[in-house]
mmCIF file of C-alpha atoms and ligand atoms in Angstrom:
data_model
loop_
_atom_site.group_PDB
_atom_site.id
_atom_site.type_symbol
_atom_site.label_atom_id
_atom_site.label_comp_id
_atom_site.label_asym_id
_atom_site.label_seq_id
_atom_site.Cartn_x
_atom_site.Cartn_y
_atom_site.Cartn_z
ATOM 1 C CA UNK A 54 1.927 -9.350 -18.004
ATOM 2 C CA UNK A 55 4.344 -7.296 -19.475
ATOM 3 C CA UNK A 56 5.742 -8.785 -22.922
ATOM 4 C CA UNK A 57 8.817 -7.874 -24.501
ATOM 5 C CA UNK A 58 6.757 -6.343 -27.349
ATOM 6 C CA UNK A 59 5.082 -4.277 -24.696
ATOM 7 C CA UNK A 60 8.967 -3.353 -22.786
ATOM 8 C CA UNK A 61 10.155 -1.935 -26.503
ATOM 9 C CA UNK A 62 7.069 0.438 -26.942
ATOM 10 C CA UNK A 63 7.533 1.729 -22.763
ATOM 11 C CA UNK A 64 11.393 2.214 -23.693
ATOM 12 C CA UNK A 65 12.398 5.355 -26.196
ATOM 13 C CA UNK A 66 15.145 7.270 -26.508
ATOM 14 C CA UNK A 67 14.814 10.917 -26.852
ATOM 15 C CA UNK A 68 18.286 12.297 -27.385
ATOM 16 C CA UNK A 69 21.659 10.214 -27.663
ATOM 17 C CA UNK A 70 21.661 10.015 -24.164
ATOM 18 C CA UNK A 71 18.510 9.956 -22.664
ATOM 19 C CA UNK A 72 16.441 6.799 -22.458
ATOM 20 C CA UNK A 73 12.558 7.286 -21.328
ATOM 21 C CA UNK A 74 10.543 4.614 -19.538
ATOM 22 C CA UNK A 75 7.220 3.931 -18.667
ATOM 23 C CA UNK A 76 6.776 2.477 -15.477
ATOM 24 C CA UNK A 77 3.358 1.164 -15.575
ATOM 25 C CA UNK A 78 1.262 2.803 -12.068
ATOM 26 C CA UNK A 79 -2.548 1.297 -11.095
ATOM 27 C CA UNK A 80 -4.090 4.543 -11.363
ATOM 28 C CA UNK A 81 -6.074 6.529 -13.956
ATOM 29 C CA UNK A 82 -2.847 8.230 -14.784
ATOM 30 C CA UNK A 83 -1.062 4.767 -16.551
ATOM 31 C CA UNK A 84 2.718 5.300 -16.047
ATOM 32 C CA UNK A 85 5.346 7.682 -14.616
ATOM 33 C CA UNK A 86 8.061 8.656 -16.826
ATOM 34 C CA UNK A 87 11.462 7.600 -15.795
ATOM 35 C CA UNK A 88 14.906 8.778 -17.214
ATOM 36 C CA UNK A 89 17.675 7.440 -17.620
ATOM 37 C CA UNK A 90 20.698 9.752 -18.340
ATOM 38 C CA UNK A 91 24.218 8.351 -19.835
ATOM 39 C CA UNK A 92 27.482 9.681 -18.682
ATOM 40 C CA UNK A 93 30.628 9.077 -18.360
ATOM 41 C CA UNK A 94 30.669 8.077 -14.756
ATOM 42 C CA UNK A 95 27.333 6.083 -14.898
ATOM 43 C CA UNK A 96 23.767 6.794 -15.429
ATOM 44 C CA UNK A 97 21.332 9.035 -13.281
ATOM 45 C CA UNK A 98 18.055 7.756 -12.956
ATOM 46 C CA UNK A 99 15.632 10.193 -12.365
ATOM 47 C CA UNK A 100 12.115 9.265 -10.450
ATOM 48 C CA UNK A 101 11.927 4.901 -10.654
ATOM 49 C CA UNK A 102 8.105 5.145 -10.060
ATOM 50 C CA UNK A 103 5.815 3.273 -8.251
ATOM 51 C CA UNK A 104 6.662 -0.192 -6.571
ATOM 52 C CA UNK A 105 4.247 -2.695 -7.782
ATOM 53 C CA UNK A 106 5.613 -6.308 -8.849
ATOM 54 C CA UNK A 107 4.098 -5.022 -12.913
ATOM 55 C CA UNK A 108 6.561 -1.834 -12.285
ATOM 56 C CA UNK A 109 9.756 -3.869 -11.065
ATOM 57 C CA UNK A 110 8.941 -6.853 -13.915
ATOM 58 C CA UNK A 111 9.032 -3.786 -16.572
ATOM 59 C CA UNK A 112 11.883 -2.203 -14.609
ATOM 60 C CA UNK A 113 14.069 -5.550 -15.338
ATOM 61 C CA UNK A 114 12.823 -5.990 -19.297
ATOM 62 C CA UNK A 115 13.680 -2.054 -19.840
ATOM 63 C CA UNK A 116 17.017 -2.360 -18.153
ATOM 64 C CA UNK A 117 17.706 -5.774 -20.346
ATOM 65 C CA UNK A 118 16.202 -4.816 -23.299
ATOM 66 C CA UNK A 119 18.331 -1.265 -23.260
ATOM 67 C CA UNK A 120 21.299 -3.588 -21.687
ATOM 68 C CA UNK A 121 21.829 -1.202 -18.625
ATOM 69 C CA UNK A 122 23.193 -3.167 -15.303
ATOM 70 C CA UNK A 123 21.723 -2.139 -12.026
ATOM 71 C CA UNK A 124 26.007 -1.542 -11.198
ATOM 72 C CA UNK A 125 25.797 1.098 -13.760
ATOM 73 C CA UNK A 126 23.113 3.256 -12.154
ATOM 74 C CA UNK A 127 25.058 5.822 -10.774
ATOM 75 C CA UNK A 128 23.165 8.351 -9.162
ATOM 76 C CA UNK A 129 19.178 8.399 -8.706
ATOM 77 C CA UNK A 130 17.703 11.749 -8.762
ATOM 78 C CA UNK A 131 13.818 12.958 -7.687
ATOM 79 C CA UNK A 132 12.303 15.691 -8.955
ATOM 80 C CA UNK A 133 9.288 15.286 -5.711
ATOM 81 C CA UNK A 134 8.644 13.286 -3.195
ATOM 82 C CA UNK A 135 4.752 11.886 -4.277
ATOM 83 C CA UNK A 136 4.803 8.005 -4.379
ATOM 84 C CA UNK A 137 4.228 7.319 -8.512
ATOM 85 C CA UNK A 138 8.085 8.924 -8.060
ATOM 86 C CA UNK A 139 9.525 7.920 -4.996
ATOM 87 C CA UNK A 140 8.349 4.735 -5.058
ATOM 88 C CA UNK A 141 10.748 2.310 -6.255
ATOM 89 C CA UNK A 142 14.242 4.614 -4.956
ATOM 90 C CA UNK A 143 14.520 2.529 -2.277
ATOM 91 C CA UNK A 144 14.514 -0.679 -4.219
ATOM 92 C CA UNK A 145 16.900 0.660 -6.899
ATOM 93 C CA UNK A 146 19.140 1.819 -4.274
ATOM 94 C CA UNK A 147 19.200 -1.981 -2.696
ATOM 95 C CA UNK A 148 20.214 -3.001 -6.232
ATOM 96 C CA UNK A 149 22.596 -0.327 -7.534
ATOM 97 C CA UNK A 150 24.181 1.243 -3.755
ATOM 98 C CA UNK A 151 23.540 4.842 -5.400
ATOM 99 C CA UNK A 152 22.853 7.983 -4.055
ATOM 100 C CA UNK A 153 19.619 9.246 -3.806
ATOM 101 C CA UNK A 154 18.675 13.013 -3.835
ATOM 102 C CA UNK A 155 15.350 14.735 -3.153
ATOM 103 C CA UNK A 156 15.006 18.550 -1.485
ATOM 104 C CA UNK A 157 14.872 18.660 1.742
ATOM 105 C CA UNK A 158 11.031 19.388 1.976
ATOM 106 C CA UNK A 159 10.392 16.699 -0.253
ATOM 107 C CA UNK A 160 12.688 14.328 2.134
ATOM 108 C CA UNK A 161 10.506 15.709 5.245
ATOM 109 C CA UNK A 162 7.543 14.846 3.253
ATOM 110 C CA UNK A 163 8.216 11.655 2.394
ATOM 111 C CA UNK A 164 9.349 11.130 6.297
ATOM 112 C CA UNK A 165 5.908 12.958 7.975
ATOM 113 C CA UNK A 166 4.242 10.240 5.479
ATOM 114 C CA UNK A 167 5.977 7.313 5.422
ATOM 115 C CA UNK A 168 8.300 7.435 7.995
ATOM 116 C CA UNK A 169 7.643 6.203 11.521
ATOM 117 C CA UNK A 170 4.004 6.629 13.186
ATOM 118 C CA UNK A 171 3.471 8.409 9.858
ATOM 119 C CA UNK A 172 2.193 11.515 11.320
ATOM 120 C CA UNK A 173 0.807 13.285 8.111
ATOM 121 C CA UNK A 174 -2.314 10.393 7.550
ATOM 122 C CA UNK A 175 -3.692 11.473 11.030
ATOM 123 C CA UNK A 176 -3.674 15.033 9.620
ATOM 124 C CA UNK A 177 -5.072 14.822 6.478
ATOM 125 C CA UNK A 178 -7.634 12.774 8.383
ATOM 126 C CA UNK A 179 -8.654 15.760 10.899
ATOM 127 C CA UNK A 180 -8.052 18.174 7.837
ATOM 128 C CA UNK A 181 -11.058 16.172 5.857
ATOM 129 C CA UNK A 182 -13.104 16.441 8.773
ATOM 130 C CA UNK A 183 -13.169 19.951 9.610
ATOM 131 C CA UNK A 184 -13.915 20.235 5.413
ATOM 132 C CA UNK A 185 -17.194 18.469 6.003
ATOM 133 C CA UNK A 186 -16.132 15.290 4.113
ATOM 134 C CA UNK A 187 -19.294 12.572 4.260
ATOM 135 C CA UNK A 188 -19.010 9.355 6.206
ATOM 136 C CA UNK A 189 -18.710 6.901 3.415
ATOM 137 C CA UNK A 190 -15.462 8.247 1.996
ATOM 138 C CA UNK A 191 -14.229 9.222 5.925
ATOM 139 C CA UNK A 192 -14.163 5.332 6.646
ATOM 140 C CA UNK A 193 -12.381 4.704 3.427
ATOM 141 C CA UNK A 194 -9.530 7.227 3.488
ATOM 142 C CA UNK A 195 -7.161 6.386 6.355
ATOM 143 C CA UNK A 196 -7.095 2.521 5.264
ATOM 144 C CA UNK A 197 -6.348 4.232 1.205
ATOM 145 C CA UNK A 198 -3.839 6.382 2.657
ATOM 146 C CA UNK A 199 -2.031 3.555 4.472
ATOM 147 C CA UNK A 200 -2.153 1.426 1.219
ATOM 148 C CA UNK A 201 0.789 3.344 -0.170
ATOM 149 C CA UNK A 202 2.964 2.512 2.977
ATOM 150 C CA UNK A 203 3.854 -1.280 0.835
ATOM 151 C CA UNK A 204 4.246 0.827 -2.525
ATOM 152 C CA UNK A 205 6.882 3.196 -1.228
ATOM 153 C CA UNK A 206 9.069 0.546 0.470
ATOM 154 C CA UNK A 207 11.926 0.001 1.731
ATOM 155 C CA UNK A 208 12.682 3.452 2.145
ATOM 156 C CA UNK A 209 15.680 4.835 0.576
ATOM 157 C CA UNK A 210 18.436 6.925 2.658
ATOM 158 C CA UNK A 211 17.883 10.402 1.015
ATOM 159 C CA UNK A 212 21.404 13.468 0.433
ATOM 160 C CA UNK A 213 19.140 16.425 0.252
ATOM 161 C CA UNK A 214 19.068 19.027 -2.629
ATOM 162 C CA UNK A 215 19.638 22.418 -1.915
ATOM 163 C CA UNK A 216 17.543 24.808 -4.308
ATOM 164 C CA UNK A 217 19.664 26.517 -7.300
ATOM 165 C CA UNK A 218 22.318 23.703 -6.461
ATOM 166 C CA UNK A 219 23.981 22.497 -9.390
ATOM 167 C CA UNK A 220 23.930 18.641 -10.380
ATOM 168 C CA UNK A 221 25.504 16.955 -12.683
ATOM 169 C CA UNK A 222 23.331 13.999 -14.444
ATOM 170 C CA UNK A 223 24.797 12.048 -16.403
ATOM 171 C CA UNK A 224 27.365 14.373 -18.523
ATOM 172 C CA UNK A 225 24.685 17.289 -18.548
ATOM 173 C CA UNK A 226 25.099 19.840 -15.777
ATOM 174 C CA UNK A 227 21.193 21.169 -14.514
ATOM 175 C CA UNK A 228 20.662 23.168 -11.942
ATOM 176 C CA UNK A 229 17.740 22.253 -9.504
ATOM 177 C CA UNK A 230 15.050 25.087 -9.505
ATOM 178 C CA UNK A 231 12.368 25.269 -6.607
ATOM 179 C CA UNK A 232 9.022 25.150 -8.088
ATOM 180 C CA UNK A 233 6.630 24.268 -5.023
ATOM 181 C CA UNK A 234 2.630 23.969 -5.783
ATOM 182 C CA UNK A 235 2.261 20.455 -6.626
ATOM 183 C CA UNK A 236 4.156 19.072 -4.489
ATOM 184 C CA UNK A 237 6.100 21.055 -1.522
ATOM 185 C CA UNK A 238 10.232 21.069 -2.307
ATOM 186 C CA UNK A 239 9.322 20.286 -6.416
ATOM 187 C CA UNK A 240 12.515 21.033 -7.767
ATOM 188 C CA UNK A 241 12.756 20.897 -12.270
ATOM 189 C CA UNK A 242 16.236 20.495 -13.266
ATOM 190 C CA UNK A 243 17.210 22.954 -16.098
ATOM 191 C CA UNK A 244 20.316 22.127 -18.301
ATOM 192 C CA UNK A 245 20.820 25.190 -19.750
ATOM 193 C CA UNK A 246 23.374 24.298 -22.082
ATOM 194 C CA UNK A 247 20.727 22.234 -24.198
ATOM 195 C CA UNK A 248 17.583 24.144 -22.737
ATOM 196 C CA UNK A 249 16.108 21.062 -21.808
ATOM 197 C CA UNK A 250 14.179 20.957 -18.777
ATOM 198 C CA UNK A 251 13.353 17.680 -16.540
ATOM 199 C CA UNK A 252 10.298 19.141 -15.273
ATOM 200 C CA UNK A 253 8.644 16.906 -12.759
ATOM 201 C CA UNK A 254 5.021 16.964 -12.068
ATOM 202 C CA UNK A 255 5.559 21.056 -12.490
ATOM 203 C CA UNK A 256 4.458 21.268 -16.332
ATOM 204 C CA UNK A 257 2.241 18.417 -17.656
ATOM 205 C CA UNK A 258 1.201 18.266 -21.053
ATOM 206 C CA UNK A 259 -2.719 17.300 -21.621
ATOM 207 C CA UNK A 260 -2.977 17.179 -17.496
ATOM 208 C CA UNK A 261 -3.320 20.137 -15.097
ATOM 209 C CA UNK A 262 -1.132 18.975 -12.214
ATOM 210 C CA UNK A 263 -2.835 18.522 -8.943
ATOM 211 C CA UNK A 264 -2.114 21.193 -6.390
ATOM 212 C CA UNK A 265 -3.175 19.964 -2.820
ATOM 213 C CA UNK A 266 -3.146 21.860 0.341
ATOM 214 C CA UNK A 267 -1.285 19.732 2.687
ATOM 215 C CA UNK A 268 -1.224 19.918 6.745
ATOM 216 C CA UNK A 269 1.992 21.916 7.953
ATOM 217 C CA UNK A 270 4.024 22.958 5.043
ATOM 218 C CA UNK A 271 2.600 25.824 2.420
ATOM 219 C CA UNK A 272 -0.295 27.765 3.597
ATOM 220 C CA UNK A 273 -0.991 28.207 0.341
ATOM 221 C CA UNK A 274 0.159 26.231 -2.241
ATOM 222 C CA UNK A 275 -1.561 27.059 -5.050
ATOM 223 C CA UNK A 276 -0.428 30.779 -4.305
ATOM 224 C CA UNK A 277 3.069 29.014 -4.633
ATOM 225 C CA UNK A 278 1.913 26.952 -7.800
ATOM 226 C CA UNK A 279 1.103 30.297 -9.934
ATOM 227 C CA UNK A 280 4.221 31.959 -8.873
ATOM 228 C CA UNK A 281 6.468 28.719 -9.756
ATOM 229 C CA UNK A 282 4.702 28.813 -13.342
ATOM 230 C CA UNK A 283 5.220 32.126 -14.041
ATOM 231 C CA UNK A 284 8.999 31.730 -12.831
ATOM 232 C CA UNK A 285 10.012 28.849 -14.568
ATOM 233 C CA UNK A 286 8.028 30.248 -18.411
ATOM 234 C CA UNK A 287 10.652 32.494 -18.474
ATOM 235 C CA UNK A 288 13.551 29.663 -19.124
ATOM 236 C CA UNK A 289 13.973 29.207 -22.512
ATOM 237 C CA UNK A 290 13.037 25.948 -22.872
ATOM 238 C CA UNK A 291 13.662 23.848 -26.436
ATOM 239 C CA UNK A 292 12.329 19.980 -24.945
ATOM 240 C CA UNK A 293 10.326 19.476 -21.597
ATOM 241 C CA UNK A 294 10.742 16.261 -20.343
ATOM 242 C CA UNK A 295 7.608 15.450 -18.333
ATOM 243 C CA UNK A 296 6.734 12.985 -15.216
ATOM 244 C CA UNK A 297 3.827 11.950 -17.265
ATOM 245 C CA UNK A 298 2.982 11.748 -20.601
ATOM 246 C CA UNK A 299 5.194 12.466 -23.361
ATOM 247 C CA UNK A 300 8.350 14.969 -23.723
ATOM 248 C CA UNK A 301 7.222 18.697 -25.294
ATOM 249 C CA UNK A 302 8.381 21.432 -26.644
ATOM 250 C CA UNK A 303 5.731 24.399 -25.962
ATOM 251 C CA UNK A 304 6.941 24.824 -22.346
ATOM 252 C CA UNK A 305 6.238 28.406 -21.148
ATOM 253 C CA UNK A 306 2.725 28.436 -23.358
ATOM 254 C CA UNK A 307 1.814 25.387 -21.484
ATOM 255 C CA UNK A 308 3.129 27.107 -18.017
ATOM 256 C CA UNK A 309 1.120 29.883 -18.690
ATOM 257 C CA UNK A 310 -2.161 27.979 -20.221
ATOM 258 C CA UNK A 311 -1.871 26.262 -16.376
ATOM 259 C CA UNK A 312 -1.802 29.659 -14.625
ATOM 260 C CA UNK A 313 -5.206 30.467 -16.824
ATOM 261 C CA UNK A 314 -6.702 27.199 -15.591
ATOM 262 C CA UNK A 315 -6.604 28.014 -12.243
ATOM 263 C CA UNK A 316 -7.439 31.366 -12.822
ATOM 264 C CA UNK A 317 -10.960 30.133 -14.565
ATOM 265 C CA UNK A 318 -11.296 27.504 -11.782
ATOM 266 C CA UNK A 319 -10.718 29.969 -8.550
ATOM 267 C CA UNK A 320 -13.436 32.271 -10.485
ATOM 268 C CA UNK A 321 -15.775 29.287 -10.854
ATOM 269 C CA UNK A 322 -15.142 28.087 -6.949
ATOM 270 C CA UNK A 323 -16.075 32.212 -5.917
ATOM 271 C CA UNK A 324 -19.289 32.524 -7.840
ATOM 272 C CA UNK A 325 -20.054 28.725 -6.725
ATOM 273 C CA UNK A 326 -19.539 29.764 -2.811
ATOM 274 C CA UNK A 327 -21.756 32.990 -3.012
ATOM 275 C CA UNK A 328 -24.147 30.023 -1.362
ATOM 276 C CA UNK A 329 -22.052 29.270 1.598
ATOM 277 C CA UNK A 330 -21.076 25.684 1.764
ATOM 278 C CA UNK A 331 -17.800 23.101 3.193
ATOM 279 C CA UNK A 332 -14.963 22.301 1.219
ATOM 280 C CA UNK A 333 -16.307 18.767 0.451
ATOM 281 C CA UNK A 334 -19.982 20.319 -0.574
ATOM 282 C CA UNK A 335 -17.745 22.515 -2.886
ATOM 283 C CA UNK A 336 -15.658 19.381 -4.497
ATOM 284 C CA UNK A 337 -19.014 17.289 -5.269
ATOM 285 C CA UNK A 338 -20.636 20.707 -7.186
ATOM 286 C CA UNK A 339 -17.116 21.599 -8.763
ATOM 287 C CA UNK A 340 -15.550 18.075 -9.726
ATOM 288 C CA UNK A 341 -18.268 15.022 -9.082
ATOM 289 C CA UNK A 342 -20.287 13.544 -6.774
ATOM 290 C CA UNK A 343 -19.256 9.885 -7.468
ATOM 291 C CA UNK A 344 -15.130 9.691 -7.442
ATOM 292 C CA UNK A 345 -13.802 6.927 -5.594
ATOM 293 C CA UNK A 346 -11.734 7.705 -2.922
ATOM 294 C CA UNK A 347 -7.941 7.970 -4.481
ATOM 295 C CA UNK A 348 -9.738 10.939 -6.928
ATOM 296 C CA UNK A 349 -11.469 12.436 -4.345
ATOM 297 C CA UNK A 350 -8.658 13.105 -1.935
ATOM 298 C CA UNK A 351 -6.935 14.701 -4.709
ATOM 299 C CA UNK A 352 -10.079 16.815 -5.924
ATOM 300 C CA UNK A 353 -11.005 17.902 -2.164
ATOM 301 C CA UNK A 354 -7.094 18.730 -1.606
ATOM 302 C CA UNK A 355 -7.267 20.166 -4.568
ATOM 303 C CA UNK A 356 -10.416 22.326 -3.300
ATOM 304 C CA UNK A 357 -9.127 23.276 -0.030
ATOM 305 C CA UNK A 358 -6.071 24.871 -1.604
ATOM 306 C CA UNK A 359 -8.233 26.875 -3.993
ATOM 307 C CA UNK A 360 -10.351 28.086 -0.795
ATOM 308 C CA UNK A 361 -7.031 28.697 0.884
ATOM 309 C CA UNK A 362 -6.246 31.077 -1.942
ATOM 310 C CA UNK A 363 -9.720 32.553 -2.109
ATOM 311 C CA UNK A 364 -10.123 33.069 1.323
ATOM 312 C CA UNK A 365 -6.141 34.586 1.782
ATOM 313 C CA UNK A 366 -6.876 37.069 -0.699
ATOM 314 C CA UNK A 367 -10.075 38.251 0.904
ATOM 315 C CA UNK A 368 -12.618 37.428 -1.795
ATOM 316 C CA UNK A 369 -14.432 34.528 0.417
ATOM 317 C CA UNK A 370 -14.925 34.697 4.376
ATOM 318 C CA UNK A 371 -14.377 31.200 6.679
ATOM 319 C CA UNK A 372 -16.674 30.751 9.140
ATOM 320 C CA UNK A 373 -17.728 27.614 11.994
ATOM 321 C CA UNK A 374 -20.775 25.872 12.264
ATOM 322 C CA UNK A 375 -21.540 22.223 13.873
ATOM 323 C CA UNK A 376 -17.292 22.036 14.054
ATOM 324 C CA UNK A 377 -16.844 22.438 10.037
ATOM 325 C CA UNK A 378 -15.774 25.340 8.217
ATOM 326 C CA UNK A 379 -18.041 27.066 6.109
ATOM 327 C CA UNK A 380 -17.283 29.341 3.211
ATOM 328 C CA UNK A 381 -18.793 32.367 1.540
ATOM 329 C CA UNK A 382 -17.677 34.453 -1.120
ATOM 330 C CA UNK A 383 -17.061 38.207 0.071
ATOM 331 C CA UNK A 384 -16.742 39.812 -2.798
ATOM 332 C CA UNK A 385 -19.885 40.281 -5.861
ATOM 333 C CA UNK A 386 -18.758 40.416 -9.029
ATOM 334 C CA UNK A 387 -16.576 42.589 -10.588
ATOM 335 C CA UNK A 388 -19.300 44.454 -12.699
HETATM 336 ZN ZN1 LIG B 564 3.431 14.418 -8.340
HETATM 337 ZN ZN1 LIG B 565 3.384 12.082 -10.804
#
């Protein structure tokens, strides 16, 4: 139970007018980070988190302790669409009647998995299939996946963003910059006045952000990943204010340390597939053989967009045996 010891320490303020809080979130990661921006028309609040009764008893300690009314939450702003985010919008707009914005591809996300007959779970189920994933984990994932249906509700009603669309939170004016890969419609939101950058799930400090290949929107995400890193290190950038973890200043080094991740990884994945194997053979040899299942979607998501890459650059060949796909690197190495 959250105390109000525990409310002060999830509740900082990291300029004059911008209040971070740590919504607390049931998984590995520990909390989203929320912002609240002052203005003279209200605050924005930018990505509530997840709705659990710990996040919405936090939610009303924060908002007492920093002596915000729901009635002066403006404008609520999200930087992607993936539930730790999205979460609570709809609840906050119940209590505060404001606006919501999210891209448009983030909105169609949030519809293809939430929305009604939630088409996306029955894909990602097929997609796991035809990647070879084991029975065990099969049973477990479409009961997992509809698990987050009660932790994104009530869903909110959603004004898209347009990319390079100018918004103004709270007195700062940002413009929203595309930056797909982790999520699909990812927009950071640059005020370039202050060079201070909201940047989502984009740029994580400590964490590499998951990059999943998703049914029916980016062929190949983490293509669009390493291009959205290397686009947004060139904003000059003086305090990144991260979805998780804490704000940080070394923004394009950390873009660019992310770009050599994957670059190590997709190496490690080819020489790992000159024995031809599935997807899901490739996750337990790359990442573990014993995650439970919320890990594992993301590490075998995670693997099928680094195939994806592989295979769309022509250094590994897809072929079909016993209705999986099997992989193969193509290419020896570069010696
Ligand atoms: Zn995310
Ligand atoms: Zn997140």
């Amino acid at each position: 139970m959250a105390s109000d010891n525990s409310v002060a320490s999830a509740v900082s303020r990291v300029t004059p007018d911008i209040l971070q809080v740590k919504v607390p979130l049931p998984f590995p990661l520990r909390w989203v980070n929320s912002y609240l921006v002052r203005g003279s028309g209200g605050y924005t609040l930018i990505d509530p988190g997840l709705h659990t009764e710990e996040a919405v008893r936090v939610w009303e300690l924060a908002l007492a302790h920093a002596n915000i009314a729901y009635a002066e939450i403006a404008q609520i702003v999200l930087t992607h669409h993936h539930p730790d985010h999205y979460g609570l919008t709809g609840l906050f707009q119940q209590r505060t009647g404001a606006p919501v914005r999210l891209s448009r591809v983030g909105l169609e996300q949030a519809q293809r998995l939430w929305g009604p007959g939630q088409p996306l779970t029955d894909a990602i189920v097929r997609l796991f299939i035809r990647h070879g994933i084991a029975d065990e984990p099969l049973r477990q994932l479409k009961p997992h996946l509809d698990s987050f249906v009660p932790l994104v509700s009530p869903q909110p009603e959603i004004q898209p963003i347009e990319a390079g669309e100018t918004l103004r939170i709270g007195d700062r004016s940002c413009v929203a910059i595309e930056t797909a890969g982790h999520a699909a419609g990812h927009m950071c939101l640059y005020d370039e006045a202050a060079q201070l950058m909201f940047c989502g799930d984009h740029v994580l400090p400590q964490i590499s952000p998951n990059v999943s290949y998703i049914p029916g929107v980016d062929d190949n995400p983490l293509a669009s990943f390493l291009s959205s890193l290397a686009d947004i290190a060139a904003y000059p950038v003086q305090l990144a204010l991260p979805g998780h973890r804490e704000p940080f200043r070394a923004f394009a080094e950390r873009a660019r340390e992310l770009i050599r991740h994957h670059d190590e990884r997709l190496e490690r994945m080819r020489v790992a597939l000159l024995t031809p194997m599935t997807c899901y053979e490739l996750c337990i040899a790359i990442f573990s053989a014993k995650l439970p299942i919320h890990q594992l979607r993301f590490a075998l998501s995670e693997t099928i967009a680094h195939v994806f890459y592989l295979l769309q650059s022509g250094q590994v060949t897809e072929e079909e045996g016993d209705g999986k796909l099997i992989y193969r690197s193509s290419v020896m190495s570069g010696f």
